[in-house]
Amino acid sequence: MKDILDSLAQMVEEFGTAPTFEEMPRRTLQDKGIGGPTAAHVIEEVHVPLNLAYLSFTTGSSAFQNIVGVTHPEMEAREKATRLVFEQAKVQSGSNILFTYPPLVNVFTKKALDACGMNCSFLRRSSRDAFLAALYNNRPDVVVGESSFLRSALEDAKSMGMATFLPKEVIILAAGTPLDLELPAVAERILNGLVHDLYGCQEFGWITINGIPVRDDITLVKSPLSGNSMYEVVVGGLPMGDSFPVADSGHICNSAGKIITYRRERTFPEYEVIVRATTLSSDVTIGRVARTILRIKGRIVKVDPGVKTMASQTMLELCSGGDASAEPIIITGPQGTGLFDELVKAQLEYQQMSKSDPVWVKKR
């Protein structure tokens, strides 16, 4: 028996098909393009499911930071949005981009940045002094960062007599928080720079630049916020939870942009999403999609018990939880439900993927 066990152990080492820990594929921070320091995180290795393109985290601006999963079918739309952002901001291929906060790369995705030919760098330390040093030493063409941080750092440069030594005509992509309305004037005065206001999130990628949508599946719906002429942004059938004024006068950074993203208000009560019709043949699968969206995007989706399956297009209904008399809002595919349908595709791909780890067996 000992000989058999010895032979078995040798076979496992020499002919085993399941990977050892050393043989497992690795996706490092450098692989994701976010290999820079932040004062808000620790670095921890995790086992990431193969059905996710990568993991990220919410910013924590409105609640505790939570894990975000990004699926492979979503990547094409994120890359397209990234290209539109750079086109609108007149960022040229081959530009040197300085990110003041590395996780912002995840909203673009490294794949999209590489496809656009961008050269990315990060601060040596996450501080205003480090930002000014990087501006002086690296001379970036583009800076991506939170607007109040950038404004404060540039004002520091002015007060310290450093402004004349900084690069000029820098393009600033303000992201992560609502735009600091003093930044455009400060950037123009100190860097002769032009500011663009990016709105988006880790869950869905970039949504607008200067109040102009950069996705095809954006719907604006009347916000349930009482007494306000506000509209909520819905991405591919999923509400953002953010409401904005829509004004003909235009965005401060571009009069063609009508969504005033720097005047954001959290929607209350939030819309509920109910699936009324699906292209799927199984109501069980659409139920799994709803749970997947909750787990990786933090959005609650309910399935109508009488949901129509094998429909020609997806139909989602948005219901206001605070007003039973309000007219329901219907969003239909394929364009209006683009993101939702991408997550349906991801669920189908996952169900068709056999478990690659043979010790992972569920029994009823």
mmCIF file of C-alpha atoms in Angstrom:
data_model
loop_
_atom_site.group_PDB
_atom_site.id
_atom_site.type_symbol
_atom_site.label_atom_id
_atom_site.label_comp_id
_atom_site.label_asym_id
_atom_site.label_seq_id
_atom_site.Cartn_x
_atom_site.Cartn_y
_atom_site.Cartn_z
ATOM 1 C CA MET A 1 0.000 0.000 0.000
ATOM 2 C CA LYS A 2 2.869 2.376 0.790
ATOM 3 C CA ASP A 3 4.268 1.856 -2.712
ATOM 4 C CA ILE A 4 0.899 2.716 -4.208
ATOM 5 C CA LEU A 5 0.636 5.911 -2.153
ATOM 6 C CA ASP A 6 4.217 6.875 -3.013
ATOM 7 C CA SER A 7 3.437 6.357 -6.706
ATOM 8 C CA LEU A 8 0.245 8.366 -6.364
ATOM 9 C CA ALA A 9 2.127 11.251 -4.762
ATOM 10 C CA GLN A 10 4.696 11.170 -7.569
ATOM 11 C CA MET A 11 1.954 11.130 -10.227
ATOM 12 C CA VAL A 12 0.282 14.145 -8.626
ATOM 13 C CA GLU A 13 3.539 16.069 -8.839
ATOM 14 C CA GLU A 14 4.486 15.034 -12.374
ATOM 15 C CA PHE A 15 1.197 14.540 -14.211
ATOM 16 C CA GLY A 16 -1.454 16.439 -12.247
ATOM 17 C CA THR A 17 -3.715 18.635 -14.406
ATOM 18 C CA ALA A 18 -4.989 20.919 -11.655
ATOM 19 C CA PRO A 19 -2.494 23.726 -10.920
ATOM 20 C CA THR A 20 -0.325 23.997 -7.853
ATOM 21 C CA PHE A 21 -0.310 27.286 -5.974
ATOM 22 C CA GLU A 22 2.922 28.237 -7.754
ATOM 23 C CA GLU A 23 1.379 27.431 -11.156
ATOM 24 C CA MET A 24 -1.785 29.495 -10.688
ATOM 25 C CA PRO A 25 -2.043 32.559 -12.969
ATOM 26 C CA ARG A 26 -1.365 35.853 -11.235
ATOM 27 C CA ARG A 27 -2.996 39.235 -11.860
ATOM 28 C CA THR A 28 -0.903 41.797 -10.049
ATOM 29 C CA LEU A 29 -1.559 45.492 -9.467
ATOM 30 C CA GLN A 30 0.906 46.138 -12.285
ATOM 31 C CA ASP A 31 -1.071 43.802 -14.579
ATOM 32 C CA LYS A 32 -4.231 45.805 -13.803
ATOM 33 C CA GLY A 33 -2.361 49.058 -14.368
ATOM 34 C CA ILE A 34 -2.964 50.340 -10.840
ATOM 35 C CA GLY A 35 0.465 49.655 -9.344
ATOM 36 C CA GLY A 36 0.704 52.915 -7.428
ATOM 37 C CA PRO A 37 0.472 53.929 -3.762
ATOM 38 C CA THR A 38 -2.632 55.136 -1.932
ATOM 39 C CA ALA A 39 -3.063 56.092 1.697
ATOM 40 C CA ALA A 40 -6.521 54.467 1.788
ATOM 41 C CA HIS A 41 -5.655 50.825 1.092
ATOM 42 C CA VAL A 42 -3.530 47.842 1.981
ATOM 43 C CA ILE A 43 -2.367 45.327 -0.616
ATOM 44 C CA GLU A 44 -3.942 41.897 -0.228
ATOM 45 C CA GLU A 45 -3.877 38.949 -2.599
ATOM 46 C CA VAL A 46 -7.228 37.271 -3.305
ATOM 47 C CA HIS A 47 -8.519 34.358 -5.363
ATOM 48 C CA VAL A 48 -10.442 36.011 -8.235
ATOM 49 C CA PRO A 49 -13.029 33.926 -10.126
ATOM 50 C CA LEU A 50 -12.189 33.303 -13.775
ATOM 51 C CA ASN A 51 -15.610 34.637 -14.804
ATOM 52 C CA LEU A 52 -14.579 38.169 -13.720
ATOM 53 C CA ALA A 53 -12.258 40.328 -15.802
ATOM 54 C CA TYR A 54 -11.085 41.978 -12.572
ATOM 55 C CA LEU A 55 -12.099 43.185 -9.121
ATOM 56 C CA SER A 56 -12.343 46.759 -7.935
ATOM 57 C CA PHE A 57 -13.993 48.678 -5.083
ATOM 58 C CA THR A 58 -16.566 51.436 -4.822
ATOM 59 C CA THR A 59 -15.175 54.820 -3.801
ATOM 60 C CA GLY A 60 -17.079 54.888 -0.515
ATOM 61 C CA SER A 61 -18.420 58.385 -1.191
ATOM 62 C CA SER A 62 -21.947 57.448 -0.134
ATOM 63 C CA ALA A 63 -21.452 54.247 1.885
ATOM 64 C CA PHE A 64 -18.873 51.715 3.026
ATOM 65 C CA GLN A 65 -16.488 50.614 0.248
ATOM 66 C CA ASN A 66 -17.695 47.375 -1.362
ATOM 67 C CA ILE A 67 -16.229 44.927 -3.839
ATOM 68 C CA VAL A 68 -17.136 45.489 -7.499
ATOM 69 C CA GLY A 69 -16.881 42.692 -10.045
ATOM 70 C CA VAL A 70 -16.367 43.569 -13.708
ATOM 71 C CA THR A 71 -17.306 40.851 -16.200
ATOM 72 C CA HIS A 72 -15.663 40.163 -19.552
ATOM 73 C CA PRO A 73 -18.703 41.188 -21.678
ATOM 74 C CA GLU A 74 -18.589 44.676 -20.135
ATOM 75 C CA MET A 75 -15.087 45.441 -21.361
ATOM 76 C CA GLU A 76 -16.022 46.462 -24.911
ATOM 77 C CA ALA A 77 -18.386 49.221 -23.737
ATOM 78 C CA ARG A 78 -15.792 50.487 -21.247
ATOM 79 C CA GLU A 79 -13.169 50.681 -23.978
ATOM 80 C CA LYS A 80 -15.573 52.581 -26.237
ATOM 81 C CA ALA A 81 -16.399 55.036 -23.426
ATOM 82 C CA THR A 82 -12.686 55.576 -22.786
ATOM 83 C CA ARG A 83 -12.079 56.388 -26.460
ATOM 84 C CA LEU A 84 -14.941 58.907 -26.413
ATOM 85 C CA VAL A 85 -13.566 60.544 -23.244
ATOM 86 C CA PHE A 86 -10.182 61.057 -24.902
ATOM 87 C CA GLU A 87 -11.771 62.304 -28.134
ATOM 88 C CA GLN A 88 -13.888 64.858 -26.253
ATOM 89 C CA ALA A 89 -10.888 66.014 -24.197
ATOM 90 C CA LYS A 90 -8.602 66.054 -27.278
ATOM 91 C CA VAL A 91 -6.123 63.696 -25.636
ATOM 92 C CA GLN A 92 -3.749 62.325 -28.258
ATOM 93 C CA SER A 93 -2.504 58.744 -28.517
ATOM 94 C CA GLY A 94 0.901 58.438 -26.857
ATOM 95 C CA SER A 95 0.089 61.029 -24.183
ATOM 96 C CA ASN A 96 1.689 60.754 -20.756
ATOM 97 C CA ILE A 97 -1.051 60.532 -18.118
ATOM 98 C CA LEU A 98 -0.441 61.108 -14.417
ATOM 99 C CA PHE A 99 -2.993 59.420 -12.129
ATOM 100 C CA THR A 100 -3.139 60.895 -8.631
ATOM 101 C CA TYR A 101 -5.254 57.942 -7.418
ATOM 102 C CA PRO A 102 -4.346 54.554 -8.966
ATOM 103 C CA PRO A 103 -7.794 52.859 -8.664
ATOM 104 C CA LEU A 104 -9.161 55.402 -11.177
ATOM 105 C CA VAL A 105 -7.436 53.281 -13.839
ATOM 106 C CA ASN A 106 -10.054 50.600 -13.134
ATOM 107 C CA VAL A 107 -12.819 52.919 -14.347
ATOM 108 C CA PHE A 108 -11.033 53.266 -17.702
ATOM 109 C CA THR A 109 -9.490 49.741 -17.531
ATOM 110 C CA LYS A 110 -5.844 49.139 -18.374
ATOM 111 C CA LYS A 111 -6.889 47.340 -21.543
ATOM 112 C CA ALA A 112 -8.672 50.472 -22.769
ATOM 113 C CA LEU A 113 -5.737 52.729 -21.885
ATOM 114 C CA ASP A 114 -3.323 50.416 -23.697
ATOM 115 C CA ALA A 115 -5.616 50.303 -26.740
ATOM 116 C CA CYS A 116 -5.594 54.102 -26.813
ATOM 117 C CA GLY A 117 -1.793 54.165 -26.602
ATOM 118 C CA MET A 118 -1.557 55.980 -23.268
ATOM 119 C CA ASN A 119 1.522 56.012 -21.015
ATOM 120 C CA CYS A 120 0.444 56.018 -17.359
ATOM 121 C CA SER A 121 2.306 56.981 -14.200
ATOM 122 C CA PHE A 122 1.487 57.527 -10.526
ATOM 123 C CA LEU A 123 2.575 59.697 -7.637
ATOM 124 C CA ARG A 124 5.501 58.506 -5.536
ATOM 125 C CA ARG A 125 3.340 59.140 -2.470
ATOM 126 C CA SER A 126 -0.324 60.121 -2.230
ATOM 127 C CA SER A 127 0.175 63.752 -1.194
ATOM 128 C CA ARG A 128 -0.074 67.255 -2.666
ATOM 129 C CA ASP A 129 3.699 67.725 -2.431
ATOM 130 C CA ALA A 130 4.240 64.500 -4.372
ATOM 131 C CA PHE A 131 1.793 65.730 -7.011
ATOM 132 C CA LEU A 132 3.664 69.002 -7.514
ATOM 133 C CA ALA A 133 6.980 67.122 -7.677
ATOM 134 C CA ALA A 134 5.541 64.780 -10.322
ATOM 135 C CA LEU A 135 4.214 67.729 -12.337
ATOM 136 C CA TYR A 136 7.656 69.323 -12.319
ATOM 137 C CA ASN A 137 9.714 66.182 -12.956
ATOM 138 C CA ASN A 138 7.443 64.117 -15.240
ATOM 139 C CA ARG A 139 5.816 66.956 -17.251
ATOM 140 C CA PRO A 140 2.605 64.970 -17.949
ATOM 141 C CA ASP A 141 0.282 65.853 -20.821
ATOM 142 C CA VAL A 142 -2.784 64.781 -18.826
ATOM 143 C CA VAL A 143 -3.620 64.642 -15.114
ATOM 144 C CA VAL A 144 -6.459 62.507 -13.721
ATOM 145 C CA GLY A 145 -7.558 63.155 -10.158
ATOM 146 C CA GLU A 146 -10.038 64.477 -7.623
ATOM 147 C CA SER A 147 -10.765 68.133 -8.286
ATOM 148 C CA SER A 148 -10.430 69.646 -4.795
ATOM 149 C CA PHE A 149 -7.092 67.860 -4.298
ATOM 150 C CA LEU A 150 -5.804 69.261 -7.609
ATOM 151 C CA ARG A 151 -7.093 72.754 -6.892
ATOM 152 C CA SER A 152 -5.481 72.840 -3.438
ATOM 153 C CA ALA A 153 -2.142 71.566 -4.785
ATOM 154 C CA LEU A 154 -2.058 74.138 -7.583
ATOM 155 C CA GLU A 155 -2.854 76.920 -5.110
ATOM 156 C CA ASP A 156 0.045 75.629 -2.971
ATOM 157 C CA ALA A 157 2.319 75.929 -6.010
ATOM 158 C CA LYS A 158 1.214 79.521 -6.533
ATOM 159 C CA SER A 159 1.749 80.500 -2.893
ATOM 160 C CA MET A 160 5.218 78.865 -2.858
ATOM 161 C CA GLY A 161 6.314 80.640 -6.030
ATOM 162 C CA MET A 162 6.570 77.380 -7.998
ATOM 163 C CA ALA A 163 3.895 78.000 -10.615
ATOM 164 C CA THR A 164 6.256 79.303 -13.312
ATOM 165 C CA PHE A 165 8.257 76.055 -13.207
ATOM 166 C CA LEU A 166 5.293 73.767 -13.839
ATOM 167 C CA PRO A 167 4.327 72.465 -17.313
ATOM 168 C CA LYS A 168 1.760 74.382 -19.337
ATOM 169 C CA GLU A 169 -1.295 73.400 -21.388
ATOM 170 C CA VAL A 170 -1.938 70.337 -19.233
ATOM 171 C CA ILE A 171 -5.281 68.599 -19.760
ATOM 172 C CA ILE A 172 -7.010 67.851 -16.463
ATOM 173 C CA LEU A 173 -9.621 65.101 -16.164
ATOM 174 C CA ALA A 174 -11.374 65.748 -12.841
ATOM 175 C CA ALA A 175 -12.880 62.515 -11.538
ATOM 176 C CA GLY A 176 -13.985 60.668 -8.441
ATOM 177 C CA THR A 177 -16.014 63.420 -6.742
ATOM 178 C CA PRO A 178 -18.269 66.279 -7.904
ATOM 179 C CA LEU A 179 -16.289 68.996 -9.682
ATOM 180 C CA ASP A 180 -14.769 71.734 -7.534
ATOM 181 C CA LEU A 181 -16.074 74.784 -9.404
ATOM 182 C CA GLU A 182 -12.923 76.800 -8.597
ATOM 183 C CA LEU A 183 -10.627 74.305 -10.356
ATOM 184 C CA PRO A 184 -11.168 75.419 -13.997
ATOM 185 C CA ALA A 185 -10.070 78.994 -13.256
ATOM 186 C CA VAL A 186 -7.141 77.898 -11.065
ATOM 187 C CA ALA A 187 -5.909 75.391 -13.658
ATOM 188 C CA GLU A 188 -6.132 77.969 -16.442
ATOM 189 C CA ARG A 189 -4.273 80.578 -14.414
ATOM 190 C CA ILE A 190 -1.429 78.342 -13.198
ATOM 191 C CA LEU A 191 -1.063 75.681 -15.921
ATOM 192 C CA ASN A 192 -2.881 77.303 -18.833
ATOM 193 C CA GLY A 193 -4.744 74.010 -18.530
ATOM 194 C CA LEU A 194 -8.215 72.935 -19.586
ATOM 195 C CA VAL A 195 -10.413 71.021 -17.122
ATOM 196 C CA HIS A 196 -12.863 68.287 -18.109
ATOM 197 C CA ASP A 197 -15.386 66.852 -15.661
ATOM 198 C CA LEU A 198 -15.688 63.044 -15.707
ATOM 199 C CA TYR A 199 -18.655 61.335 -14.094
ATOM 200 C CA GLY A 200 -18.772 57.579 -13.630
ATOM 201 C CA CYS A 201 -18.218 54.799 -11.149
ATOM 202 C CA GLN A 202 -16.267 51.598 -10.641
ATOM 203 C CA GLU A 203 -19.397 49.513 -11.273
ATOM 204 C CA PHE A 204 -20.206 50.885 -14.739
ATOM 205 C CA GLY A 205 -17.164 52.828 -15.985
ATOM 206 C CA TRP A 206 -17.307 56.369 -17.349
ATOM 207 C CA ILE A 207 -20.781 57.699 -18.052
ATOM 208 C CA THR A 208 -20.374 61.372 -19.017
ATOM 209 C CA ILE A 209 -17.705 63.942 -19.771
ATOM 210 C CA ASN A 210 -18.706 67.573 -19.233
ATOM 211 C CA GLY A 211 -22.346 66.478 -19.017
ATOM 212 C CA ILE A 212 -22.263 64.582 -22.350
ATOM 213 C CA PRO A 213 -22.933 60.807 -22.261
ATOM 214 C CA VAL A 214 -20.137 58.505 -23.449
ATOM 215 C CA ARG A 215 -22.290 55.356 -23.471
ATOM 216 C CA ASP A 216 -25.100 54.431 -25.851
ATOM 217 C CA ASP A 217 -27.341 52.965 -23.128
ATOM 218 C CA ILE A 218 -27.879 56.081 -20.978
ATOM 219 C CA THR A 219 -31.470 57.001 -20.070
ATOM 220 C CA LEU A 220 -32.509 60.047 -18.059
ATOM 221 C CA VAL A 221 -35.641 59.543 -15.967
ATOM 222 C CA LYS A 222 -37.516 61.960 -13.788
ATOM 223 C CA SER A 223 -36.170 61.729 -10.264
ATOM 224 C CA PRO A 224 -38.568 60.977 -7.395
ATOM 225 C CA LEU A 225 -36.874 63.772 -5.421
ATOM 226 C CA SER A 226 -39.813 65.940 -4.399
ATOM 227 C CA GLY A 227 -39.824 69.597 -5.375
ATOM 228 C CA ASN A 228 -36.801 69.360 -7.660
ATOM 229 C CA SER A 229 -36.496 69.286 -11.431
ATOM 230 C CA MET A 230 -33.957 66.488 -11.239
ATOM 231 C CA TYR A 231 -33.252 63.533 -13.487
ATOM 232 C CA GLU A 232 -31.667 60.246 -12.522
ATOM 233 C CA VAL A 233 -29.047 58.650 -14.739
ATOM 234 C CA VAL A 234 -29.910 55.061 -15.658
ATOM 235 C CA VAL A 235 -27.122 52.986 -17.237
ATOM 236 C CA GLY A 236 -28.229 50.057 -19.361
ATOM 237 C CA GLY A 237 -31.432 49.760 -17.324
ATOM 238 C CA LEU A 238 -29.752 50.048 -13.906
ATOM 239 C CA PRO A 239 -30.283 53.281 -11.892
ATOM 240 C CA MET A 240 -27.169 55.007 -10.597
ATOM 241 C CA GLY A 241 -28.816 56.409 -7.484
ATOM 242 C CA ASP A 242 -27.577 59.874 -8.576
ATOM 243 C CA SER A 243 -29.858 62.672 -9.773
ATOM 244 C CA PHE A 244 -28.852 65.857 -11.598
ATOM 245 C CA PRO A 245 -30.393 68.980 -13.092
ATOM 246 C CA VAL A 246 -30.624 68.950 -16.893
ATOM 247 C CA ALA A 247 -30.128 72.481 -18.205
ATOM 248 C CA ASP A 248 -30.083 74.037 -21.674
ATOM 249 C CA SER A 249 -27.548 76.560 -20.392
ATOM 250 C CA GLY A 250 -25.034 73.740 -20.313
ATOM 251 C CA HIS A 251 -22.174 72.393 -18.227
ATOM 252 C CA ILE A 252 -19.528 74.781 -16.885
ATOM 253 C CA CYS A 253 -16.843 72.927 -18.882
ATOM 254 C CA ASN A 254 -18.846 72.583 -22.115
ATOM 255 C CA SER A 255 -22.103 74.338 -22.949
ATOM 256 C CA ALA A 256 -23.078 71.346 -25.141
ATOM 257 C CA GLY A 257 -23.316 69.163 -22.043
ATOM 258 C CA LYS A 258 -26.782 69.318 -20.499
ATOM 259 C CA ILE A 259 -26.324 67.011 -17.467
ATOM 260 C CA ILE A 260 -25.034 69.188 -14.632
ATOM 261 C CA THR A 261 -22.983 66.499 -12.912
ATOM 262 C CA TYR A 262 -21.388 68.813 -10.330
ATOM 263 C CA ARG A 263 -24.819 69.409 -8.762
ATOM 264 C CA ARG A 264 -25.408 65.795 -7.860
ATOM 265 C CA GLU A 265 -27.980 64.735 -5.291
ATOM 266 C CA ARG A 266 -28.534 61.211 -4.049
ATOM 267 C CA THR A 267 -31.904 59.936 -5.219
ATOM 268 C CA PHE A 268 -34.408 59.193 -2.482
ATOM 269 C CA PRO A 269 -36.361 57.045 -2.564
ATOM 270 C CA GLU A 270 -34.425 54.991 -5.076
ATOM 271 C CA TYR A 271 -36.065 53.313 -8.039
ATOM 272 C CA GLU A 272 -36.721 49.586 -7.941
ATOM 273 C CA VAL A 273 -35.914 47.567 -11.074
ATOM 274 C CA ILE A 274 -38.292 44.788 -12.083
ATOM 275 C CA VAL A 275 -37.632 42.457 -15.019
ATOM 276 C CA ARG A 276 -40.867 42.163 -17.015
ATOM 277 C CA ALA A 277 -39.469 40.412 -20.100
ATOM 278 C CA THR A 278 -36.233 38.635 -20.965
ATOM 279 C CA THR A 279 -34.687 37.093 -24.040
ATOM 280 C CA LEU A 280 -33.687 34.118 -21.896
ATOM 281 C CA SER A 281 -35.650 30.890 -22.105
ATOM 282 C CA SER A 282 -35.525 30.224 -18.355
ATOM 283 C CA ASP A 283 -36.916 32.280 -15.499
ATOM 284 C CA VAL A 284 -34.416 30.460 -13.268
ATOM 285 C CA THR A 285 -31.511 31.968 -15.211
ATOM 286 C CA ILE A 286 -32.931 35.502 -15.088
ATOM 287 C CA GLY A 287 -33.262 35.044 -11.320
ATOM 288 C CA ARG A 288 -29.569 34.190 -11.211
ATOM 289 C CA VAL A 289 -28.784 37.326 -13.224
ATOM 290 C CA ALA A 290 -30.639 39.402 -10.628
ATOM 291 C CA ARG A 291 -28.575 37.863 -7.816
ATOM 292 C CA THR A 292 -25.355 38.359 -9.785
ATOM 293 C CA ILE A 293 -26.117 42.056 -10.254
ATOM 294 C CA LEU A 294 -26.730 42.440 -6.521
ATOM 295 C CA ARG A 295 -23.460 40.682 -5.662
ATOM 296 C CA ILE A 296 -21.090 42.424 -8.079
ATOM 297 C CA LYS A 297 -22.809 45.772 -8.741
ATOM 298 C CA GLY A 298 -24.773 46.378 -5.541
ATOM 299 C CA ARG A 299 -28.009 47.073 -7.469
ATOM 300 C CA ILE A 300 -31.275 45.409 -6.452
ATOM 301 C CA VAL A 301 -33.127 43.816 -9.374
ATOM 302 C CA LYS A 302 -36.386 41.899 -8.886
ATOM 303 C CA VAL A 303 -37.936 39.458 -11.320
ATOM 304 C CA ASP A 304 -41.671 39.593 -12.024
ATOM 305 C CA PRO A 305 -43.186 36.203 -11.055
ATOM 306 C CA GLY A 306 -44.933 36.295 -14.420
ATOM 307 C CA VAL A 307 -41.827 37.404 -16.354
ATOM 308 C CA LYS A 308 -42.101 36.810 -20.094
ATOM 309 C CA THR A 309 -39.296 34.570 -21.310
ATOM 310 C CA MET A 310 -37.949 34.211 -24.866
ATOM 311 C CA ALA A 311 -39.011 37.788 -25.592
ATOM 312 C CA SER A 312 -37.574 39.663 -28.572
ATOM 313 C CA GLN A 313 -35.999 42.218 -26.222
ATOM 314 C CA THR A 314 -35.409 42.859 -22.548
ATOM 315 C CA MET A 315 -38.033 44.948 -20.748
ATOM 316 C CA LEU A 316 -37.242 46.536 -17.393
ATOM 317 C CA GLU A 317 -39.635 48.558 -15.265
ATOM 318 C CA LEU A 318 -38.470 51.229 -12.842
ATOM 319 C CA CYS A 319 -40.829 51.817 -9.939
ATOM 320 C CA SER A 320 -40.548 54.566 -7.371
ATOM 321 C CA GLY A 321 -40.570 53.049 -3.907
ATOM 322 C CA GLY A 322 -41.993 56.212 -2.352
ATOM 323 C CA ASP A 323 -44.938 56.972 -4.632
ATOM 324 C CA ALA A 324 -47.361 54.181 -5.466
ATOM 325 C CA SER A 325 -49.315 56.479 -7.788
ATOM 326 C CA ALA A 326 -46.298 57.355 -9.947
ATOM 327 C CA GLU A 327 -46.301 56.085 -13.510
ATOM 328 C CA PRO A 328 -43.863 53.202 -14.004
ATOM 329 C CA ILE A 329 -40.931 53.821 -16.330
ATOM 330 C CA ILE A 330 -40.286 51.199 -19.005
ATOM 331 C CA ILE A 331 -36.821 50.700 -20.477
ATOM 332 C CA THR A 332 -36.492 48.324 -23.398
ATOM 333 C CA GLY A 333 -33.621 46.748 -25.271
ATOM 334 C CA PRO A 334 -31.452 46.369 -27.039
ATOM 335 C CA GLN A 335 -30.018 49.883 -26.661
ATOM 336 C CA GLY A 336 -31.665 50.972 -23.426
ATOM 337 C CA THR A 337 -30.741 47.768 -21.583
ATOM 338 C CA GLY A 338 -27.195 47.421 -22.913
ATOM 339 C CA LEU A 339 -25.419 46.943 -19.584
ATOM 340 C CA PHE A 340 -28.121 44.650 -18.206
ATOM 341 C CA ASP A 341 -27.853 42.455 -21.310
ATOM 342 C CA GLU A 342 -24.064 42.321 -20.962
ATOM 343 C CA LEU A 343 -24.544 40.928 -17.462
ATOM 344 C CA VAL A 344 -27.056 38.400 -18.830
ATOM 345 C CA LYS A 345 -24.383 37.286 -21.293
ATOM 346 C CA ALA A 346 -21.845 37.007 -18.482
ATOM 347 C CA GLN A 347 -24.229 34.807 -16.493
ATOM 348 C CA LEU A 348 -24.791 32.502 -19.478
ATOM 349 C CA GLU A 349 -21.037 32.210 -20.059
ATOM 350 C CA TYR A 350 -20.546 31.384 -16.397
ATOM 351 C CA GLN A 351 -23.185 28.646 -16.476
ATOM 352 C CA GLN A 352 -21.538 27.081 -19.503
ATOM 353 C CA MET A 353 -18.131 27.087 -17.812
ATOM 354 C CA SER A 354 -17.347 23.863 -15.963
ATOM 355 C CA LYS A 355 -15.631 24.207 -12.621
ATOM 356 C CA SER A 356 -11.881 24.063 -13.187
ATOM 357 C CA ASP A 357 -11.216 23.102 -9.578
ATOM 358 C CA PRO A 358 -12.249 19.432 -9.125
ATOM 359 C CA VAL A 359 -12.420 19.715 -5.320
ATOM 360 C CA TRP A 360 -15.228 22.279 -5.665
ATOM 361 C CA VAL A 361 -18.271 20.017 -5.757
ATOM 362 C CA LYS A 362 -21.764 20.962 -4.602
ATOM 363 C CA LYS A 363 -24.230 18.210 -3.762
ATOM 364 C CA ARG A 364 -27.922 18.730 -3.331
#
